[in-house]
PDB file of C-alpha atoms in Angstrom:
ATOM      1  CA  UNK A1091      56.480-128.914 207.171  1.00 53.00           C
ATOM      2  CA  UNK A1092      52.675-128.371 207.012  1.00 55.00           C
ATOM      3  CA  UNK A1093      52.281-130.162 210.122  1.00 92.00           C
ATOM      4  CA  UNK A1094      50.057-133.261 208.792  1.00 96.00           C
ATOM      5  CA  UNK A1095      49.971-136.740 209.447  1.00 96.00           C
ATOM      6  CA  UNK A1096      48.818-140.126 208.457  1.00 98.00           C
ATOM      7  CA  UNK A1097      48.057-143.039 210.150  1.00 97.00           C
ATOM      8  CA  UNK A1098      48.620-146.165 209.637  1.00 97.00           C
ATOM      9  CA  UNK A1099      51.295-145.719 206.979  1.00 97.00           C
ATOM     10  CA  UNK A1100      50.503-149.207 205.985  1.00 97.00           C
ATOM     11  CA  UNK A1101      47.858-151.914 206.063  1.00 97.00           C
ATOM     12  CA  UNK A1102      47.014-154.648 204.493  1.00 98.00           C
ATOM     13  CA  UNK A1103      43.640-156.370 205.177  1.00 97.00           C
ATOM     14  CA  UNK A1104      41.266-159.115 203.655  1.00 97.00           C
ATOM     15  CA  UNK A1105      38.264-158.058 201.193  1.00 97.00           C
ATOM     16  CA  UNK A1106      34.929-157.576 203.048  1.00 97.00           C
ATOM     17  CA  UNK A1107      36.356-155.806 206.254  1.00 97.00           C
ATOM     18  CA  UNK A1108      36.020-152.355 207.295  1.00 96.00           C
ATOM     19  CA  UNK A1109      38.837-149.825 207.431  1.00 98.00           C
ATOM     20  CA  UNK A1110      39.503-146.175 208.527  1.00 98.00           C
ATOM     21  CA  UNK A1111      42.142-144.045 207.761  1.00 98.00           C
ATOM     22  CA  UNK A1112      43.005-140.766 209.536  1.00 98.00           C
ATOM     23  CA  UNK A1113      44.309-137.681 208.751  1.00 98.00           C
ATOM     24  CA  UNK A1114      45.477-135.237 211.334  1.00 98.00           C
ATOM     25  CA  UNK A1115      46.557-132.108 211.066  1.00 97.00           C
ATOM     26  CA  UNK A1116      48.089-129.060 213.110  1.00 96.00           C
ATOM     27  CA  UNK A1117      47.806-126.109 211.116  1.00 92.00           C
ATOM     28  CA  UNK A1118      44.183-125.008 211.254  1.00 93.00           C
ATOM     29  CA  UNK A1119      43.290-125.488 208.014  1.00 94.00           C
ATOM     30  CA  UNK A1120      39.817-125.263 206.835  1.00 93.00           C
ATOM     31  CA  UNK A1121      40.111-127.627 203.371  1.00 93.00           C
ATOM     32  CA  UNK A1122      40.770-130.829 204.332  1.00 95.00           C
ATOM     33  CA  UNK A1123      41.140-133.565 201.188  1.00 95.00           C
ATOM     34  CA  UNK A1124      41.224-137.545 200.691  1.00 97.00           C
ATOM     35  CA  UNK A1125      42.947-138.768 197.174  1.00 97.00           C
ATOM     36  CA  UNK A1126      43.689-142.193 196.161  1.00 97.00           C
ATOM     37  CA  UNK A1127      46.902-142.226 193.542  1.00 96.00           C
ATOM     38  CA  UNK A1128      46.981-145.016 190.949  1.00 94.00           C
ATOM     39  CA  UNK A1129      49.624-145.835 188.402  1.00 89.00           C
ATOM     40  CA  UNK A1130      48.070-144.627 185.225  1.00 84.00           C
ATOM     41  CA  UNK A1131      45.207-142.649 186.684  1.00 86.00           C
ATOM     42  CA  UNK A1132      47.306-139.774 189.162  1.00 87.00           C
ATOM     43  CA  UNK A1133      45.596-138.353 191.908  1.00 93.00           C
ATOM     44  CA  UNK A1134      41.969-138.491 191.835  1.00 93.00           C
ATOM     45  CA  UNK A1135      39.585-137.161 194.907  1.00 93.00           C
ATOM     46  CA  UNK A1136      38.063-139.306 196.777  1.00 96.00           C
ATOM     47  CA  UNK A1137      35.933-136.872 199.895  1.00 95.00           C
ATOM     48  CA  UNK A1138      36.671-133.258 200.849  1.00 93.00           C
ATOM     49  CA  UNK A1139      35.784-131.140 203.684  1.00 94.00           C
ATOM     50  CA  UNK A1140      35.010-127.175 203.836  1.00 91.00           C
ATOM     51  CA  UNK A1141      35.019-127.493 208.024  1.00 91.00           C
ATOM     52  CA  UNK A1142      33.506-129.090 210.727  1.00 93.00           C
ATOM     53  CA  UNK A1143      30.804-131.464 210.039  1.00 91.00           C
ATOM     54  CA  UNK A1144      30.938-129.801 205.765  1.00 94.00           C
ATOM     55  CA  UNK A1145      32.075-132.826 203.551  1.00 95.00           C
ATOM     56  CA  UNK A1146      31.344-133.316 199.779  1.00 93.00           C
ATOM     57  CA  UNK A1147      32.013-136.212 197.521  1.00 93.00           C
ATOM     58  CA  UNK A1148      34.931-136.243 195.189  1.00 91.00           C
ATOM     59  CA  UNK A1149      35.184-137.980 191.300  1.00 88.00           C
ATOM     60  CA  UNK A1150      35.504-141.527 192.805  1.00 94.00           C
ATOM     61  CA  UNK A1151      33.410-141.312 195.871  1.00 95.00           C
ATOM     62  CA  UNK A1152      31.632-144.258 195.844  1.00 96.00           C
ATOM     63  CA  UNK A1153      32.772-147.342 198.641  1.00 96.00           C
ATOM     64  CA  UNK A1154      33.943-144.568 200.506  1.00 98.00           C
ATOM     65  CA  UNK A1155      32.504-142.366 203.621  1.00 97.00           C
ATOM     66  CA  UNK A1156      34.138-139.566 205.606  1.00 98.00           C
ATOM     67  CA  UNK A1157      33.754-137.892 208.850  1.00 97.00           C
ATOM     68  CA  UNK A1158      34.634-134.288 210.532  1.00 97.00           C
ATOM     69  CA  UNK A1159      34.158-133.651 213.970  1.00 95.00           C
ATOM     70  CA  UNK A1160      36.549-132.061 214.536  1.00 95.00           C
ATOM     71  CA  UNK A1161      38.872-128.990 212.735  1.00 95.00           C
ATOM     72  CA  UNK A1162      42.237-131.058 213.465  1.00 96.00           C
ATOM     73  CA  UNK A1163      41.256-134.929 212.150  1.00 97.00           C
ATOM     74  CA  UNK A1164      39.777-136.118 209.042  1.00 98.00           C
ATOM     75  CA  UNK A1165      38.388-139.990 208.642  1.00 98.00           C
ATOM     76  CA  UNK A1166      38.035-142.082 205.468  1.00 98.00           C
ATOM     77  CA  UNK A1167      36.048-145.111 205.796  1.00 98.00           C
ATOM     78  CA  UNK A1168      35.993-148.330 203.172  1.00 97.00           C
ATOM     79  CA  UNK A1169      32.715-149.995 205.064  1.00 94.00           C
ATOM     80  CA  UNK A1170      33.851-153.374 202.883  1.00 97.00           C
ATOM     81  CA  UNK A1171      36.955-153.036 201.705  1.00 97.00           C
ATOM     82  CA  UNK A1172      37.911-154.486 198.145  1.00 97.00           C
ATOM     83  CA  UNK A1173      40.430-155.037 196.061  1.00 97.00           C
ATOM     84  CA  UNK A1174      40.009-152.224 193.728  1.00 97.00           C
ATOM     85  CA  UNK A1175      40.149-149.932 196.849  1.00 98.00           C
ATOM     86  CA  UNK A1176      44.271-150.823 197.005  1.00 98.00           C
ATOM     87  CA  UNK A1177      45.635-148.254 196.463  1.00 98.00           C
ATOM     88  CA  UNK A1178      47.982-145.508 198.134  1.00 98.00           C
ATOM     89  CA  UNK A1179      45.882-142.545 200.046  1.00 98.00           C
ATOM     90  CA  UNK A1180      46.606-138.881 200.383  1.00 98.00           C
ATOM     91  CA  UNK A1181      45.451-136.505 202.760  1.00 98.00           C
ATOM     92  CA  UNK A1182      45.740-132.726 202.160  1.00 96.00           C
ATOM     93  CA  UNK A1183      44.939-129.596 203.756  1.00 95.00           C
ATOM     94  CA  UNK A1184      45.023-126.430 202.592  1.00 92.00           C
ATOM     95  CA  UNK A1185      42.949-122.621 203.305  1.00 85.00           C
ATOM     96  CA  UNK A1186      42.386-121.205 199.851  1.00 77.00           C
ATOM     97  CA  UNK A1187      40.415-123.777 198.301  1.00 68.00           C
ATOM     98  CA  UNK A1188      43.295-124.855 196.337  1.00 81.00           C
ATOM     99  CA  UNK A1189      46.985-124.688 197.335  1.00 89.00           C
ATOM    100  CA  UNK A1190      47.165-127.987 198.900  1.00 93.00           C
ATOM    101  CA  UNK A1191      49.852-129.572 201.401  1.00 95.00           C
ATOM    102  CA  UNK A1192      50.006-133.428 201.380  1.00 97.00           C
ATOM    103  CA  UNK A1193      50.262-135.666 203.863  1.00 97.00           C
ATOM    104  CA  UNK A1194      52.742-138.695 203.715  1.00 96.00           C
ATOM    105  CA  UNK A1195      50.512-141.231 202.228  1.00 97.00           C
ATOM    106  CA  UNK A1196      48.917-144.602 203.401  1.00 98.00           C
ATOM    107  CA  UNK A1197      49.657-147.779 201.600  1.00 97.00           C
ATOM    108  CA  UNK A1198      46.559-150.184 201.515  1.00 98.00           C
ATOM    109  CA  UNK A1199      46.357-153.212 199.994  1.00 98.00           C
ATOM    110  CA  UNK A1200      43.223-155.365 200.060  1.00 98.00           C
ATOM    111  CA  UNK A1201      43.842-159.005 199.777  1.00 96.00           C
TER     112      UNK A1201
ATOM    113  CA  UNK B1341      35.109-132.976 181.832  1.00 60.00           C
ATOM    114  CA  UNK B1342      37.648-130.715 182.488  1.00 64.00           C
ATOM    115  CA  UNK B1343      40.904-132.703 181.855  1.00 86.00           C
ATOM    116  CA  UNK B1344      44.847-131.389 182.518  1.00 93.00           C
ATOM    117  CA  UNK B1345      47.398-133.103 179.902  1.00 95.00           C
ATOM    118  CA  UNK B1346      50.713-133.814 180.807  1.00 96.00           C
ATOM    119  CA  UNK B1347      53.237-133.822 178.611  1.00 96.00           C
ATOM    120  CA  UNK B1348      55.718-135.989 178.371  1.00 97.00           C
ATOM    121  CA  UNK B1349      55.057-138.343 180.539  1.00 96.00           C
ATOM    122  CA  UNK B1350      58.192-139.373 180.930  1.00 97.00           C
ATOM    123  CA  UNK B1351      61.465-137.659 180.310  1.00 97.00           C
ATOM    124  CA  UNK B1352      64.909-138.892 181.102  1.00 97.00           C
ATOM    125  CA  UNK B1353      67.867-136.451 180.535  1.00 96.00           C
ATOM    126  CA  UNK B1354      71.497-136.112 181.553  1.00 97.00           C
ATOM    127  CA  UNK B1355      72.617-133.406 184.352  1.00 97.00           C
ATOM    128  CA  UNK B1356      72.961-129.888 183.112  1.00 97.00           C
ATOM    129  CA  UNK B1357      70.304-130.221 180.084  1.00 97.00           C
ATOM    130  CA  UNK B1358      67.730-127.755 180.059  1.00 98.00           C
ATOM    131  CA  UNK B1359      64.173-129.167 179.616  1.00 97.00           C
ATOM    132  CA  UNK B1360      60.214-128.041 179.766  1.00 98.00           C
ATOM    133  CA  UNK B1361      57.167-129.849 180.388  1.00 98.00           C
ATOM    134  CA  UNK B1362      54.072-128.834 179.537  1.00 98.00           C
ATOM    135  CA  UNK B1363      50.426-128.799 181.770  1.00 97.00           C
ATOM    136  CA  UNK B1364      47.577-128.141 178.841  1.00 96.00           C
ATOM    137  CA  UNK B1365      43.901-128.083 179.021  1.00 94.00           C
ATOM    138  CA  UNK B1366      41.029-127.029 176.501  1.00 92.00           C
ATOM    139  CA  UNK B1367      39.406-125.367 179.559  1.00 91.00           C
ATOM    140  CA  UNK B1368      40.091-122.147 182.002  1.00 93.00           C
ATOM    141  CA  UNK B1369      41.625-122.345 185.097  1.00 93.00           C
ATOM    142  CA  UNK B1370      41.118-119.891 188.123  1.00 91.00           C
ATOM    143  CA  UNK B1371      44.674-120.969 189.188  1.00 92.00           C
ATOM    144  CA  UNK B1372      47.224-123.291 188.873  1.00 94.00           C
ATOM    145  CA  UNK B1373      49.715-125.269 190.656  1.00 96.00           C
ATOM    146  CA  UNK B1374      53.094-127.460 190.215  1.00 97.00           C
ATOM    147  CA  UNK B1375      53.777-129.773 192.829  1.00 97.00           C
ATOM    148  CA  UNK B1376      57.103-132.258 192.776  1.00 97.00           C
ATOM    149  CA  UNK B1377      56.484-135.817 194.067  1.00 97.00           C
ATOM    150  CA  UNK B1378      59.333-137.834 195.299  1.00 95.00           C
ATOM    151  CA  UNK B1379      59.266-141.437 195.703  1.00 91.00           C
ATOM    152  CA  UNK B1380      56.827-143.015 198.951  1.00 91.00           C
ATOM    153  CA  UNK B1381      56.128-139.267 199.750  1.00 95.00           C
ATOM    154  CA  UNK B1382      53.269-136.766 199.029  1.00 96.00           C
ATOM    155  CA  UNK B1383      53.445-134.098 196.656  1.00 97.00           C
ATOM    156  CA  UNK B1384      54.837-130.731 197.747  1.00 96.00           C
ATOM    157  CA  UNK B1385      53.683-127.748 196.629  1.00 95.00           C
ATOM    158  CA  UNK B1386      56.477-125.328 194.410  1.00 97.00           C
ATOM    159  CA  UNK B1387      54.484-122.779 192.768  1.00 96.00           C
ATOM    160  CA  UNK B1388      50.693-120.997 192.210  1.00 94.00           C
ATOM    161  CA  UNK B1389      50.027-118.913 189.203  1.00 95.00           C
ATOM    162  CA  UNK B1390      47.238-117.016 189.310  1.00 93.00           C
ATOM    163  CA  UNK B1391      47.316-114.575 186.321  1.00 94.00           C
ATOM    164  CA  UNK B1392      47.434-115.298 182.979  1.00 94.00           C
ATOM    165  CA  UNK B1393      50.649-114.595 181.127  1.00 96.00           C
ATOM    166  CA  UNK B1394      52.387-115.301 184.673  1.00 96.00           C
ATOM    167  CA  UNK B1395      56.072-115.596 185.268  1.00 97.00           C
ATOM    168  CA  UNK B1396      56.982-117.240 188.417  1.00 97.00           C
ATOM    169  CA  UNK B1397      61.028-118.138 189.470  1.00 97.00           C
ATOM    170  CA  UNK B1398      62.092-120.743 192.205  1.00 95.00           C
ATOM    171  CA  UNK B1399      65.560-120.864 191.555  1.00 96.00           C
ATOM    172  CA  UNK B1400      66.461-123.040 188.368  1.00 97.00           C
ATOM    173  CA  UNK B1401      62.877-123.417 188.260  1.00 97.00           C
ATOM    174  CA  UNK B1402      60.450-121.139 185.719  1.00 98.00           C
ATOM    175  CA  UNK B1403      56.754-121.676 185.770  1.00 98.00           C
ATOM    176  CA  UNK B1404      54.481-119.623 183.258  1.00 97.00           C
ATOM    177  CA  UNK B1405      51.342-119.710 182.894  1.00 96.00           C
ATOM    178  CA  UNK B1406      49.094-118.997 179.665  1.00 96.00           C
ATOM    179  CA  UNK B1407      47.798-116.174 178.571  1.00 95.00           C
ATOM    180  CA  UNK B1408      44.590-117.462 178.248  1.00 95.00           C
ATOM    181  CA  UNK B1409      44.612-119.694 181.470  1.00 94.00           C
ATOM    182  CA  UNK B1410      44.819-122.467 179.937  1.00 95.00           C
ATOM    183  CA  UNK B1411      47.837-124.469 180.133  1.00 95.00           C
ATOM    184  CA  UNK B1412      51.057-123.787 181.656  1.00 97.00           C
ATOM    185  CA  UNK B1413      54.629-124.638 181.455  1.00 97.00           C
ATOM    186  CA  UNK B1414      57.780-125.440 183.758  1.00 98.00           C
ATOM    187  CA  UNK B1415      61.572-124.467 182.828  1.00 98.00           C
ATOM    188  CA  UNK B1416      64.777-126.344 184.596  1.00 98.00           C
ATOM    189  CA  UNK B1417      67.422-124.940 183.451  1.00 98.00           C
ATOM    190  CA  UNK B1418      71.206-126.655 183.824  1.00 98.00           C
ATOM    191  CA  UNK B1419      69.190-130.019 185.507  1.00 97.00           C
ATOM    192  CA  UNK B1420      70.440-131.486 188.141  1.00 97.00           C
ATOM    193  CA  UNK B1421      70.163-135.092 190.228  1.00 95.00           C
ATOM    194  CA  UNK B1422      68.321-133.643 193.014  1.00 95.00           C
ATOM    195  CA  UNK B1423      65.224-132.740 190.223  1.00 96.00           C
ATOM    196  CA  UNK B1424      64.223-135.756 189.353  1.00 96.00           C
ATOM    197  CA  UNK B1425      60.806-136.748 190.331  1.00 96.00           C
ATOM    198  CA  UNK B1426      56.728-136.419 189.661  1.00 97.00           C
ATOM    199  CA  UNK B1427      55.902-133.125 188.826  1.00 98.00           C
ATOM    200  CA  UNK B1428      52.185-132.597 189.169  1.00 97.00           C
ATOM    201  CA  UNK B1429      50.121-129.901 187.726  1.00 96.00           C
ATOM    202  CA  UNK B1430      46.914-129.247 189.210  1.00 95.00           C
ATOM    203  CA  UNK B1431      44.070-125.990 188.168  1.00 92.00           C
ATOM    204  CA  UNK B1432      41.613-124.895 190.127  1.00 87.00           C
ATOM    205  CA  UNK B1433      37.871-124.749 187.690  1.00 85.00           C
ATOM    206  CA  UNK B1434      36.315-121.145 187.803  1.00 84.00           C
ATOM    207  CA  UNK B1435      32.662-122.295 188.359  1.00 82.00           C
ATOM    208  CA  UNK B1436      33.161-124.199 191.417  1.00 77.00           C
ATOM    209  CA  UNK B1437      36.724-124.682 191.980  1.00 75.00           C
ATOM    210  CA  UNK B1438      37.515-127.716 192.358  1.00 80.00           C
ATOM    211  CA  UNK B1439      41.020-129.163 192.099  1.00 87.00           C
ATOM    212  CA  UNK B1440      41.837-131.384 188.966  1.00 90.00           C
ATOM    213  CA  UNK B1441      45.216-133.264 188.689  1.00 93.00           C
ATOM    214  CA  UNK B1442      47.214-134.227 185.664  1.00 94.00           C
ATOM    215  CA  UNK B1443      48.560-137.563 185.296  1.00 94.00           C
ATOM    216  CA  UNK B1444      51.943-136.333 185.725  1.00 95.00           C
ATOM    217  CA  UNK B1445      55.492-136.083 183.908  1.00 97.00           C
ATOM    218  CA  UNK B1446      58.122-138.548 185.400  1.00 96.00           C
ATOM    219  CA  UNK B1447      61.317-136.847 185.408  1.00 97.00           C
ATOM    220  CA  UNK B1448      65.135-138.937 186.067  1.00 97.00           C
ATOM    221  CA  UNK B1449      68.295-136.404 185.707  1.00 96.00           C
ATOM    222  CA  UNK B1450      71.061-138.965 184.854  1.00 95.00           C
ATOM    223  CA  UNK B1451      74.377-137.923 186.877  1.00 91.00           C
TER     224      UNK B1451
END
């Protein structure tokens, strides 16, 4: 157990609002990851983070933000949510830069 | 773009088979991993291979990779219910090493 969770597992909310996921994690990891998975496109990155405050965009950053201020939590933001941003959303962490350990997902869908 | 194939993408066999699926690329990879995805969970890492020509064992479980770094294989042998799932492969690229994902090989061992 990598000691990393999710919150909310699920939401579902109307195009146009804002939304923030958040990944928490009790391992100490340095890497911390956001992926969107997509039936016919896999896992794809959306944000990553080399430590506090050290974030750099992914292959399918755009719509999305992310903040780290502290080791322990990592936030994805939609600032207007659409439906092309349903999707299910992975966190991982991870200290070598690329063995990753998943969270258990978040299910969003955007009405 | 550096792109990891999958191959097959889906493969349904009966209990005890033996089987192989396949993670290629064109490009090098600094590393690779295989990760097994179960149903409304996140992937879970199984294996790294780091060296070219590799040979890695988890149980009924043989990963290889290339000799040239370049693609990458994984062995069941005698399959069982238990295996069936997503089995990712993901490489890490030299220059900067970022993580790329294949698309995956859906796997159902029929009891």
């Amino acid at each position: 157990d990598a000691g990393i969770t999710q919150s909310p597992r699920h939401k579902v909310t109307e195009t146009g609002t804002p939304v923030t996921l958040r990944c928490h994690q009790t391992e100490n990891h340095r890497y911390m990851y956001w992926y969107r998975q997509d039936p016919g496109h896999g896992l794809r990155l959306i944000h990553y983070s080399y430590g506090v405050k050290d974030t750099d965009k992914g292959e399918v950053s755009d719509g999305y933000s992310v903040s780290r201020s502290k080791t322990e939590d990592f936030l994805l933001t939609l600032e207007s949510a659409t439906s092309s941003q349903t999707s299910v959303y992975f966190c991982a962490i991870g200290d070598s830069g690329y063995e990753q350990y998943f969270g258990p997902g978040t299910r969003l869908t955007v009405t | 773009t550096q792109l990891l194939e999958q191959s097959p993408q889906f493969l349904s066999i009966q209990e005890g088979e033996n089987l192989t699926v396949y993670c290629n690329s064109s490009s090098v990879f600094s590393s690779l991993q295989w990760y097994r995805q179960e149903p409304g969970e996140g992937p879970v890492l199984l294996v790294t291979v780091v060296t070219g020509g590799e040979v890695k064992k988890l149980k009924r479980l043989t990963f290889q990779f290339g000799d040239a770094r370049k693609d990458s294989s994984l062995h069941i042998t005698a399959a069982q219910p238990g295996d069936t799932g997503l089995y990712l492969c993901a490489g890490a690229r030299p220059r900067d090493d970022k993580i790329i994902f294949g698309k995956g090989t859906r796997l159902h061992i029929l009891p």
